[in-house]
PDB file of C-alpha atoms in Angstrom:
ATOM      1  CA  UNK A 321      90.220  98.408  95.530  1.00 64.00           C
ATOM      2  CA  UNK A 322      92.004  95.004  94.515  1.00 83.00           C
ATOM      3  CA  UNK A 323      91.514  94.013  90.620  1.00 93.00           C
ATOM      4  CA  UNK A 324      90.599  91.149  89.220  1.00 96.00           C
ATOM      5  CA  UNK A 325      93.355  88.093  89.892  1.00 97.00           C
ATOM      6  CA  UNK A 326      93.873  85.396  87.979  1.00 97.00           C
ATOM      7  CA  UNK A 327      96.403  82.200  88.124  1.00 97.00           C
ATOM      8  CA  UNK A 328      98.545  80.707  86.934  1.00 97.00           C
ATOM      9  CA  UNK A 329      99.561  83.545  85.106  1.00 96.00           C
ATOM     10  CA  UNK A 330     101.928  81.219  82.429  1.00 97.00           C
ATOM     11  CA  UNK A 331     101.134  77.609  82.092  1.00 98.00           C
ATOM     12  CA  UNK A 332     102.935  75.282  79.212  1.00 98.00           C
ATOM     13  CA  UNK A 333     100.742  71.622  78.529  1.00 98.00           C
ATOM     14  CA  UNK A 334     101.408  69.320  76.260  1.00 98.00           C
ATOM     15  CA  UNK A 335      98.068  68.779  73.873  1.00 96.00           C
ATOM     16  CA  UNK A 336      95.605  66.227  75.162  1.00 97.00           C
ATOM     17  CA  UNK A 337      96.366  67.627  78.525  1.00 98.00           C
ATOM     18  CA  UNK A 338      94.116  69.113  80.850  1.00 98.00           C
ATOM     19  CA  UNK A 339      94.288  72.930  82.622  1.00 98.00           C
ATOM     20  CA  UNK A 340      92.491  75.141  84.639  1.00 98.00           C
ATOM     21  CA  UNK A 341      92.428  78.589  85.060  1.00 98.00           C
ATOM     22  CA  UNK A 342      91.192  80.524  88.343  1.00 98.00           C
ATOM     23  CA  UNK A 343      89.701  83.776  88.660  1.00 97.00           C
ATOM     24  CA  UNK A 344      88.228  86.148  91.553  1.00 97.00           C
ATOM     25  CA  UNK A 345      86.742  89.671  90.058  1.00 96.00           C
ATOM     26  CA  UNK A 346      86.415  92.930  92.135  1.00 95.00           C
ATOM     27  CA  UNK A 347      84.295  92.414  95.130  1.00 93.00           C
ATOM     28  CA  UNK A 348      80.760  93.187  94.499  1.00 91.00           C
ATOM     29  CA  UNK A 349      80.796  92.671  91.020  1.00 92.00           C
ATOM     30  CA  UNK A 350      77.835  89.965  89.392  1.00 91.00           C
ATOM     31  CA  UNK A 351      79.409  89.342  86.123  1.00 92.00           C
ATOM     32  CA  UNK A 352      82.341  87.973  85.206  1.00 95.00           C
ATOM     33  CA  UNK A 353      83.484  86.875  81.347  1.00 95.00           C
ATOM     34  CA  UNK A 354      86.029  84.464  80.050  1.00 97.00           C
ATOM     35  CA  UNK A 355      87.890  85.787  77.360  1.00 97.00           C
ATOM     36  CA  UNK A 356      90.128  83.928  74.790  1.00 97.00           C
ATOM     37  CA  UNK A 357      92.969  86.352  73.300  1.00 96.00           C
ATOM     38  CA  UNK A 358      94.809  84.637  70.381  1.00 95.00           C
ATOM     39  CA  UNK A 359      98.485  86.691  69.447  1.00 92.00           C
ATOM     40  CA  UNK A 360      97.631  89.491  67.226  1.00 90.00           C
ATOM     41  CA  UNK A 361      93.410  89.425  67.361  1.00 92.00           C
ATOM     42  CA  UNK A 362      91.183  90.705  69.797  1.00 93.00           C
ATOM     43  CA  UNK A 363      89.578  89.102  73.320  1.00 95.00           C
ATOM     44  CA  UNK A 364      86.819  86.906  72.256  1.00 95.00           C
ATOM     45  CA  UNK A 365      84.431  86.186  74.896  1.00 95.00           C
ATOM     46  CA  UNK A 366      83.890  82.372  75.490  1.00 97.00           C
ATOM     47  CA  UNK A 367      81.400  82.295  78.129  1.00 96.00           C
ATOM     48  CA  UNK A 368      79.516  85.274  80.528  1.00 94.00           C
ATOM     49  CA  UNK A 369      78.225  84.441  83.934  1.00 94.00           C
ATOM     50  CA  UNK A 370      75.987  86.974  86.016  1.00 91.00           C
ATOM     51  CA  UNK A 371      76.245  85.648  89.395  1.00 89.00           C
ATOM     52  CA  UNK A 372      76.506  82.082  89.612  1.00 86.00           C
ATOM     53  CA  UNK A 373      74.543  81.690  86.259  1.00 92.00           C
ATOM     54  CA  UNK A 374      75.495  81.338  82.528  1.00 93.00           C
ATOM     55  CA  UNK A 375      74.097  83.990  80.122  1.00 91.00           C
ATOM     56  CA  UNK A 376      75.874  83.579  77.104  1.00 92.00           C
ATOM     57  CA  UNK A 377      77.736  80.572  76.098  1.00 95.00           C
ATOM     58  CA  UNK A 378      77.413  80.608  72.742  1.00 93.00           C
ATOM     59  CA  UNK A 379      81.120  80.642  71.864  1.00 93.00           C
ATOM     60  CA  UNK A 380      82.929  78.262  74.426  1.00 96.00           C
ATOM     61  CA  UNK A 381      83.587  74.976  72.687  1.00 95.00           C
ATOM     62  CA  UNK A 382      82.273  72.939  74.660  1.00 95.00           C
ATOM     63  CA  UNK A 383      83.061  69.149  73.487  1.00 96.00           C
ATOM     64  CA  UNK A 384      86.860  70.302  75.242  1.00 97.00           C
ATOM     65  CA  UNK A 385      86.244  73.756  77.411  1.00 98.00           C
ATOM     66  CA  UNK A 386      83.982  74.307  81.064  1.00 98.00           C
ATOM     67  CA  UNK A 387      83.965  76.879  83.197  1.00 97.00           C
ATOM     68  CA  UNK A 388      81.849  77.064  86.784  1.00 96.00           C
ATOM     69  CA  UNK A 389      81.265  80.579  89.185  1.00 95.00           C
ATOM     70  CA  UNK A 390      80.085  78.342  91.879  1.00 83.00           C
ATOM     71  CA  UNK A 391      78.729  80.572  94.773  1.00 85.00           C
ATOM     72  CA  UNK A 392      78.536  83.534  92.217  1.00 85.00           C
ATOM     73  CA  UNK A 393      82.248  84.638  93.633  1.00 92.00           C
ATOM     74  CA  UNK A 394      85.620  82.807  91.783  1.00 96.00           C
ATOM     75  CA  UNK A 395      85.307  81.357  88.634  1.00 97.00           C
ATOM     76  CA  UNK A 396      87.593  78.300  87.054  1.00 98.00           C
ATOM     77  CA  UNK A 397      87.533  77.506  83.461  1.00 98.00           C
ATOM     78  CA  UNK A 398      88.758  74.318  82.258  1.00 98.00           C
ATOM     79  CA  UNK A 399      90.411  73.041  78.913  1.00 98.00           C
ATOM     80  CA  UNK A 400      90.302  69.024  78.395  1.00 97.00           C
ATOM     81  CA  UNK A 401      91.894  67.799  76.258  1.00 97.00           C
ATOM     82  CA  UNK A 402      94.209  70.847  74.851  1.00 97.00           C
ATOM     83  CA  UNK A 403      94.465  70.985  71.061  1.00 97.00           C
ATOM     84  CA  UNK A 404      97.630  73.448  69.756  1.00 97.00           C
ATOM     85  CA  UNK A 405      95.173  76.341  68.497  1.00 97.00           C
ATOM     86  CA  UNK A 406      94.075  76.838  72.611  1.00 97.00           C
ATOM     87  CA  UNK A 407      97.390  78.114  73.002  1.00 98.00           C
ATOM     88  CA  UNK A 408      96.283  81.924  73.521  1.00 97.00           C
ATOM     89  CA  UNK A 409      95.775  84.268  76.054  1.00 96.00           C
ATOM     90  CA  UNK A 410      92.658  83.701  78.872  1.00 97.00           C
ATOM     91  CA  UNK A 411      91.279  86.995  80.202  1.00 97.00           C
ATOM     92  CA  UNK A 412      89.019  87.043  82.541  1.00 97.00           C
ATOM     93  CA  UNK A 413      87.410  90.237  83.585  1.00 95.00           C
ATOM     94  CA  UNK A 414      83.888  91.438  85.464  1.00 94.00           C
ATOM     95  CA  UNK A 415      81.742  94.126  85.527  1.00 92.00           C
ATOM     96  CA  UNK A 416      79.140  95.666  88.053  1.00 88.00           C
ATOM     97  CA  UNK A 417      76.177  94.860  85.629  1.00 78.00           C
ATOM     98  CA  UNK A 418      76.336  93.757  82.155  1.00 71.00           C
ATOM     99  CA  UNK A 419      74.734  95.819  80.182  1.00 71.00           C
ATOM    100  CA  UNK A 420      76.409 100.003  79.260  1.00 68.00           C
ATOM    101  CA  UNK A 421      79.704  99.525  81.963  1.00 81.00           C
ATOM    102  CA  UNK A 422      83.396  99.080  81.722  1.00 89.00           C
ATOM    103  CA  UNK A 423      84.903  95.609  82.083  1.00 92.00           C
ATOM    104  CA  UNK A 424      87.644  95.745  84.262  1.00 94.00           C
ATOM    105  CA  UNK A 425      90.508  92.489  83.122  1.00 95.00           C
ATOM    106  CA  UNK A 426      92.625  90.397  85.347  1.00 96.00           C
ATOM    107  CA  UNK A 427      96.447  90.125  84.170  1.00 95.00           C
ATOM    108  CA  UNK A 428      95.406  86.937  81.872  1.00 96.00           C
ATOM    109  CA  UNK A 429      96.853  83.417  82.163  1.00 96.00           C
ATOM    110  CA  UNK A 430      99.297  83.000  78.595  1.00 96.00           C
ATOM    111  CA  UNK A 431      98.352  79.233  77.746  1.00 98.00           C
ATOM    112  CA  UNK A 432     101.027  77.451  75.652  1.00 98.00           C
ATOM    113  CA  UNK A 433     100.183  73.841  74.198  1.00 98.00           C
ATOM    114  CA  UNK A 434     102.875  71.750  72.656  1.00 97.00           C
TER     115      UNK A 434
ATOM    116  CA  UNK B 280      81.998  86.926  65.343  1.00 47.00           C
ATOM    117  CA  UNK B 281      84.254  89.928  64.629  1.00 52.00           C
ATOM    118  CA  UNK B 282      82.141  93.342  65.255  1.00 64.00           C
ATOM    119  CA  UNK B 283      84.467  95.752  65.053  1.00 70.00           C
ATOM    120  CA  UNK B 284      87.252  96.710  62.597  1.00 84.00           C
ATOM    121  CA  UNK B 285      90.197  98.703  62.919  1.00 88.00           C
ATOM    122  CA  UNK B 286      91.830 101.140  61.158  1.00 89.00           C
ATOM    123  CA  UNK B 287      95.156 101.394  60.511  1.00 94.00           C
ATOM    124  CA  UNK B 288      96.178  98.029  61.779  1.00 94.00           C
ATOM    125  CA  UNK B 289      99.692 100.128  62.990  1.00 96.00           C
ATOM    126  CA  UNK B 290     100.474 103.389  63.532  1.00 96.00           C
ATOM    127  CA  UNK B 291     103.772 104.756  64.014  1.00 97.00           C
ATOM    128  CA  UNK B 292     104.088 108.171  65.233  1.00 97.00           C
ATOM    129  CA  UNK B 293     106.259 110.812  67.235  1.00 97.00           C
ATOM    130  CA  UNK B 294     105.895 111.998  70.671  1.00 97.00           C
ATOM    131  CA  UNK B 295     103.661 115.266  71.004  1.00 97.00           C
ATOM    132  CA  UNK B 296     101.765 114.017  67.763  1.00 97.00           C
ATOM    133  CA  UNK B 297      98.122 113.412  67.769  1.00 98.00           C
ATOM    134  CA  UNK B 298      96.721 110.064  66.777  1.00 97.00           C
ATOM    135  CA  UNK B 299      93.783 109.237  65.310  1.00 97.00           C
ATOM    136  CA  UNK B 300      92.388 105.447  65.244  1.00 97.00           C
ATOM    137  CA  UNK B 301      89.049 104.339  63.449  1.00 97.00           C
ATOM    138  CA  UNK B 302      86.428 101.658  64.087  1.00 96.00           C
ATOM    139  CA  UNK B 303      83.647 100.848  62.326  1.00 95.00           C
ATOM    140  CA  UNK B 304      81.207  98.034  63.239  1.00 94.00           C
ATOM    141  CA  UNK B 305      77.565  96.241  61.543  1.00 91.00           C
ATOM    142  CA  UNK B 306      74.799  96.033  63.673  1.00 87.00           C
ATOM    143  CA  UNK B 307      73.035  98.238  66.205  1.00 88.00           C
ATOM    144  CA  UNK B 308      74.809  99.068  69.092  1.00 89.00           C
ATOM    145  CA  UNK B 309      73.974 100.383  72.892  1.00 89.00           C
ATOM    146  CA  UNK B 310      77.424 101.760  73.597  1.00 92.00           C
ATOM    147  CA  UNK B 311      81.006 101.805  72.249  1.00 94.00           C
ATOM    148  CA  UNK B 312      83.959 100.998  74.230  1.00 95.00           C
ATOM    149  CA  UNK B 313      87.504 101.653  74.267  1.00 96.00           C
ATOM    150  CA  UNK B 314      90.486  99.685  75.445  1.00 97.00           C
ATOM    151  CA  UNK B 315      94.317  99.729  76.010  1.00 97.00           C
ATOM    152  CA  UNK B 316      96.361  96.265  76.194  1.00 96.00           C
ATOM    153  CA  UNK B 317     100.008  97.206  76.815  1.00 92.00           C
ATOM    154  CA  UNK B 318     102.579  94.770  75.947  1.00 82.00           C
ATOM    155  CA  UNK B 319     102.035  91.313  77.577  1.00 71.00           C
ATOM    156  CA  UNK B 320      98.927  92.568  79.930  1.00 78.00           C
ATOM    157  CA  UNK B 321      95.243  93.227  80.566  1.00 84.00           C
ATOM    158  CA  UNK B 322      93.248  95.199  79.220  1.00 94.00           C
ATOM    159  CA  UNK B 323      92.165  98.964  80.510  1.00 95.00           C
ATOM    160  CA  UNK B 324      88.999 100.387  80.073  1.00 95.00           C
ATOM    161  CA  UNK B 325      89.559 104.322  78.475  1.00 96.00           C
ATOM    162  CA  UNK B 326      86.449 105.622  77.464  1.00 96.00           C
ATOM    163  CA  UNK B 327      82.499 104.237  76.894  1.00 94.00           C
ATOM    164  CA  UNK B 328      80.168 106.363  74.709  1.00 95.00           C
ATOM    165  CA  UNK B 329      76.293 105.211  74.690  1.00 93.00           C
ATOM    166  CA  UNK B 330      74.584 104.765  71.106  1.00 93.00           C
ATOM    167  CA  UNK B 331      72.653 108.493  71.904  1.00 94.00           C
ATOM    168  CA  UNK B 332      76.426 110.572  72.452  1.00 96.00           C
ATOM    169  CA  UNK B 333      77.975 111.406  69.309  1.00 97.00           C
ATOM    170  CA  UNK B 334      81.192 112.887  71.712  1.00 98.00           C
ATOM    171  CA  UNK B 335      83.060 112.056  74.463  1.00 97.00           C
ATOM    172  CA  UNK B 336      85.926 113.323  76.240  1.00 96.00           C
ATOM    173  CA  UNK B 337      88.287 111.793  78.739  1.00 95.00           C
ATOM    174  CA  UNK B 338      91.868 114.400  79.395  1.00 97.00           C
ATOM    175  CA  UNK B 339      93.983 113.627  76.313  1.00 97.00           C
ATOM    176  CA  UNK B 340      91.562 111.696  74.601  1.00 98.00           C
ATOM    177  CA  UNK B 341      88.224 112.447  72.657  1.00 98.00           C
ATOM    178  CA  UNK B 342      85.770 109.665  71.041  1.00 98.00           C
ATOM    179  CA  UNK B 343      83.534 110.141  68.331  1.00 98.00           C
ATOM    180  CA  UNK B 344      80.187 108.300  67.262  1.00 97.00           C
ATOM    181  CA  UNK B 345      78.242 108.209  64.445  1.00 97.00           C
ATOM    182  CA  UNK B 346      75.940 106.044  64.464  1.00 95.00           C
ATOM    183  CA  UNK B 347      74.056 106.636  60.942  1.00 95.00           C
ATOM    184  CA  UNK B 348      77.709 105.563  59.447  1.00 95.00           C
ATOM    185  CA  UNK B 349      78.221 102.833  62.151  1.00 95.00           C
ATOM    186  CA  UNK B 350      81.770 104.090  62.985  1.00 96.00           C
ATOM    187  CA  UNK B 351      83.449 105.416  65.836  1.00 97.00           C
ATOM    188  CA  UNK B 352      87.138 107.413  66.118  1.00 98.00           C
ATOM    189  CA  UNK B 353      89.627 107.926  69.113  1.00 98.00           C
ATOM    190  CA  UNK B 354      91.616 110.626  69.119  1.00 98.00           C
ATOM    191  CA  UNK B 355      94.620 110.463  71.444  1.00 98.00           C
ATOM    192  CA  UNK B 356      96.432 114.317  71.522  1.00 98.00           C
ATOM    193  CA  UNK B 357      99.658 115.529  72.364  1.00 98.00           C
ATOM    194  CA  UNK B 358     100.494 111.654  72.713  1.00 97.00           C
ATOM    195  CA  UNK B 359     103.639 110.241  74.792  1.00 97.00           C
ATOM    196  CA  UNK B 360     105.664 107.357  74.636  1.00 96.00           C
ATOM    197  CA  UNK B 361     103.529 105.987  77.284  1.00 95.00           C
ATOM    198  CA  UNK B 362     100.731 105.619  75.126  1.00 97.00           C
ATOM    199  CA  UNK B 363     102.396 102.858  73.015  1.00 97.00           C
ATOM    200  CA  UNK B 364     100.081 100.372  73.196  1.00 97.00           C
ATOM    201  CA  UNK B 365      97.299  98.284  71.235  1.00 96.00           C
ATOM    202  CA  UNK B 366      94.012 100.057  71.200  1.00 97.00           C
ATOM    203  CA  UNK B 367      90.740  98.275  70.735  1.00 96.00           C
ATOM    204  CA  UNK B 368      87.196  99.096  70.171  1.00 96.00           C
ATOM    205  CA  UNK B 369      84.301  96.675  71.771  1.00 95.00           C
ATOM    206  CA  UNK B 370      80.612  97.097  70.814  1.00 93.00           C
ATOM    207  CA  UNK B 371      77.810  96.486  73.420  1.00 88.00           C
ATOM    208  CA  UNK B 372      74.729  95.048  71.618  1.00 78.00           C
ATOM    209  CA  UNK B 373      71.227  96.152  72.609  1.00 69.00           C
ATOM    210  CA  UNK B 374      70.493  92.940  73.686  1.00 68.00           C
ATOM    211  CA  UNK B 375      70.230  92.590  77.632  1.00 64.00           C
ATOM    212  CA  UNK B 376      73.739  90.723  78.555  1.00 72.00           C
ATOM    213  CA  UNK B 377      75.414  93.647  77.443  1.00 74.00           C
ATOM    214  CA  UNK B 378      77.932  91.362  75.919  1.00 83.00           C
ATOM    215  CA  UNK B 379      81.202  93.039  74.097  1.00 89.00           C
ATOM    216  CA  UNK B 380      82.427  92.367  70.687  1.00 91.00           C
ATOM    217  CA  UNK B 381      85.917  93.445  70.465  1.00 94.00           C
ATOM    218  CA  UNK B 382      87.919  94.483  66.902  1.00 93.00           C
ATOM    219  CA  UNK B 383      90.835  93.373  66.188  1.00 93.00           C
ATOM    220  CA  UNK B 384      93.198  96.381  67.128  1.00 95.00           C
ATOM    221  CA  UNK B 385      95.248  99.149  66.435  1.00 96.00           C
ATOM    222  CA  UNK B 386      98.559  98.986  67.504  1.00 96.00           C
ATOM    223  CA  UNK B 387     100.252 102.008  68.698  1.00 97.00           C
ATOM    224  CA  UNK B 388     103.955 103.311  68.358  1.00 97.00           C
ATOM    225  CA  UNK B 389     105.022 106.544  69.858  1.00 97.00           C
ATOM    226  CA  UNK B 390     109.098 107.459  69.408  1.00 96.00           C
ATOM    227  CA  UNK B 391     110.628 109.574  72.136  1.00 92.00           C
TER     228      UNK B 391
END
């Protein structure tokens, strides 16, 4: 079965710049999480969807970040504008259900701002 | 919010060794999950062991839970240079959204 893809997988901005990051998780699969992976800590998750609706947002900053699963399928998160501390890693993974089952994680998009 | 931390940070070992990696977390969980983030990738899903399991087994590797001391162990055996990796705990709350609070990481050396 494919995984969960994600693109771009690099992407260098310039701060006050906008981005966007696409995902599409495993076929079949109703939840799907944003993570945020800064060098050296652990994913912290910035926004869950189960199907095409938010369930926990609680984390996403969102005067600058905004993320859609329109149709309950792909999911795009956006960043506008960039500030230097978004440079980090943006995993984005799904699971069957959310509650007791694995997460399976796309490659990541590795978000630079200069 | 930070959930989960890890102990020791690093761990350096030789091939064939066993390794041992702790985690220890603060509030009630429903299950305990482990991942493995090799350099510059995803992460893999290893092992999940509910609040009511206090062991877990998975071919090289074995999990431990106690809950009463809100702390969990992996156990990797007989490792390989393949495992060299960054190892992570994530705790599912008993909330409904089964949302996961990861730790910050052990990372893993294994010499050849």
């Amino acid at each position: 079965e494919a995984g969960v893809a994600q693109s771009p997988r690099y992407k260098i901005i310039e701060k006050r710049q906008s981005v966007a990051f696409w995902c599409n998780p495993i076929s079949g699969h109703a939840t799907l999480y944003w993570y945020q992976q800064i060098l050296g800590q652990g994913p912290k998750l910035l926004i869950q969807f189960q199907n095409n609706g938010v369930v926990d947002d609680s984390q996403l900053p969102k005067d600058r970040f905004s993320a859609e699963r329109l149709k309950g399928v792909d999911s795009t998160l956006k960043i506008q504008p960039a500030k230097l501390e978004d440079s980090a890693v943006y995993l984005c993974a799904s699971s069957l259900a959310p509650l007791g089952n694995e997460q399976f994680f796309g490659p990541g998009t590795r978000l630079t701002v200069l | 919010s930070q959930q989960g931390e890890e102990d020791p940070q690093a761990l350096s070992i030789q091939e064939g060794e066993n390794a041992t990696m702790n985690c220890s977390y603060k509030t009630s969980i429903n299950n305990l999950q482990w991942y493995r983030q090799n350099s510059g990738r995803g992460l893999v899903h290893l092992i999940l062991i509910r609040s009511n399991e206090r062991e877990k087994h998975s071919g090289r590797l074995r999990v431990t839970l106690d809950t009463s001391k809100k702390s969990s162990s992996l156990l990797i055996t007989a490792s390989r240079a393949a495992d060299t990796a960054s190892y992570f705990c994530a705790t599912g709350g008993s909330g409904n959204t089964g949302k996961l609070i990861f730790g910050q990481g052990t990372t893993l050396q294994v010499k050849p």
